[in-house]
Amino acid sequence: MDTYNLRQDYTKNILIEEHISDNPFTQFNNWFQDCIDNKLPEPYAMSLATVDKNNCPHVRTVLMRNFSERGLHFFTNYASAKGQDLLVNNKAEVLFFWQALERQVRINGLVHKLDYAQSQDYFSQRPFASQISAIISPQSRIIENRHELEKEYSKAANHYSTDNLPNCPDFWGGYCLVPDYFEFWQGRASRLHDRIAYQRDSKSKQIENWNVFRLAP
Ligand SMILES: Cc1cc2nc3c(=O)[nH]c(=O)nc-3n(C[C@H](O)[C@H](O)[C@H](O)COP(=O)(O)O)c2cc1C
């Protein structure tokens, strides 16, 4: 099978220097608000790329749970494959593909763990069933079969209750990706897409200083 004849031209929006913010966080916020206004499904879902100890890249979807100038938060099992990758190499990239708006955003930076209190705070706001799943799932490990997983789930769900809620386990919690680089991509007609990038100015003492440039599509 090939997809040579499946193609779409992108004509919905433009991204030009006159309209962008000097600050990539504001620019991201503006585009994220467009996703909300246009009712995109799960615009906070992002592909997270990490690299393992053998320099092999891995990518998977996670949910962005918070975004501010301090960074992007996501939550996961620290003992998972991605957790192992981040232990040996804390450089990562995330990617949002907002197809309905013909937009893509790439954000690159260093990742650090959130402190336990922040993880507990988020964990306590998750639905009970999600809390139980996080506790019993040895994420990324080989398991015998689905039945074993459901057995562990039932055991834990019976042990805890709304009067006896679980705490966030120490193997589960949040990470924060602190952006050093953003690229905003807007699909345009005839494959002449817009790409505007922001690179953090590492020489600048002011943390909010960014070099802005246009990339060829
Ligand atoms: C829409 C969507 C959202 C997801 N959100 C998360 C998430 O927030 N945290 C997480 O650990 N896994 C999430 N997953 C599952 C991951 O993609 C992945 O299967 C899991 O984290 C194990 O990845 P790893 O083995 O590379 O560590 C999500 C998957 C999808 C499709």
Coordinates of C-alpha atoms and ligand atoms in Angstrom, one line a residue, residues 42 45-46 50 58-65 74-77 79-83 85 122 126 139-141 172, ligand 1:
E42 CA -7.6 16.6 24.0
A45 CA -2.1 15.3 24.5
M46 CA 1.5 15.5 23.4
T50 CA 13.2 10.6 25.1
H58 CA 11.5 6.5 22.0
V59 CA 8.2 8.4 21.6
R60 CA 4.8 8.1 23.2
T61 CA 1.8 10.2 24.0
V62 CA 1.3 11.8 27.5
L63 CA -1.0 14.4 28.8
M64 CA 0.3 17.9 29.6
R65 CA -1.3 18.7 32.9
F74 CA 3.2 15.6 32.9
F75 CA 2.6 12.6 35.1
T76 CA 3.7 9.0 34.8
N77 CA 5.3 6.0 36.5
A79 CA 10.0 3.3 36.9
S80 CA 8.5 3.2 33.3
A81 CA 10.7 3.1 30.2
K82 CA 10.4 6.9 29.8
G83 CA 11.4 7.3 33.5
D85 CA 15.4 7.2 29.8
Y122 CA -2.3 16.1 41.4
R126 CA -7.5 12.1 39.9
Q139 CA 4.1 0.4 33.7
S140 CA 6.3 -0.7 30.7
R141 CA 7.1 -4.2 32.3
W172 CA 4.6 7.6 40.4
Ligands
LIG1 C1 -4.0 10.0 24.6 C2 -3.0 9.3 25.4 C3 -2.7 9.9 26.6 C4 -1.8 9.3 27.5 N1 -1.4 9.9 28.6 C5 -0.4 9.3 29.4 C6 0.1 10.0 30.6 O1 -0.3 11.2 30.9 N2 1.0 9.4 31.3 C7 1.5 8.2 31.0 O2 2.3 7.7 31.8 N3 1.1 7.5 29.9 C8 0.1 8.0 29.1 N4 -0.3 7.4 28.0 C9 0.3 6.1 27.7 C10 1.7 6.3 27.1 O3 1.6 6.7 25.7 C11 2.6 5.0 27.2 O4 1.9 3.9 26.7 C12 3.0 4.7 28.6 O5 3.3 5.9 29.3 C13 4.2 3.8 28.6 O6 5.3 4.5 27.9 P1 6.8 4.0 28.2 O7 6.8 2.5 28.2 O8 7.6 4.6 27.0 O9 7.3 4.6 29.5 C14 -1.2 8.0 27.1 C15 -1.5 7.4 25.9 C16 -2.4 8.1 25.0 C17 -2.7 7.5 23.7

